Amino acid sequence: CVSDSYDIFQACEQYWGTELKSMITERDGVLVVRPDSGELPKIVLDVLAKLEGKFGSEETSTGHKRLPPCIRVIQGDGIDINS
């Protein structure tokens, strides 16, 4: 699912995190959210925070946060340590 940054926060909070949340959490599959534009890496961090607020997260053994298995985020544009 590709989302333009103009609507990405509404999609995370309203559509996926509220209206479609039960469908996402109960189905056999994964919703992969890919922000289409926005300032890197801020857009990715903001999307992760919005989704965590709606779906929760768990702490890994290394202290990182992980979204539930039903939802993931990828970044399609180039991003590296210098961007």
PDB file of C-alpha atoms in Angstrom, residues 1 7 17 22 25 27 35 38 41 43:
ATOM      1  CA  CYS A   1       0.000   0.000   0.000  1.00  0.00           C
ATOM      2  CA  ASP A   7      -2.639  11.679   3.405  1.00  0.00           C
ATOM      3  CA  GLY A  17      -5.612   2.394  12.748  1.00  0.00           C
ATOM      4  CA  SER A  22      -9.885  -5.223  12.939  1.00  0.00           C
ATOM      5  CA  THR A  25      -5.267  -7.585  12.735  1.00  0.00           C
ATOM      6  CA  ARG A  27      -6.599 -11.443   8.517  1.00  0.00           C
ATOM      7  CA  PRO A  35       5.324   6.483   2.472  1.00  0.00           C
ATOM      8  CA  GLY A  38       8.265  13.360   2.639  1.00  0.00           C
ATOM      9  CA  PRO A  41      14.188   9.968   7.646  1.00  0.00           C
ATOM     10  CA  ILE A  43       8.586  10.680   7.468  1.00  0.00           C
TER      11      ILE A  43
END
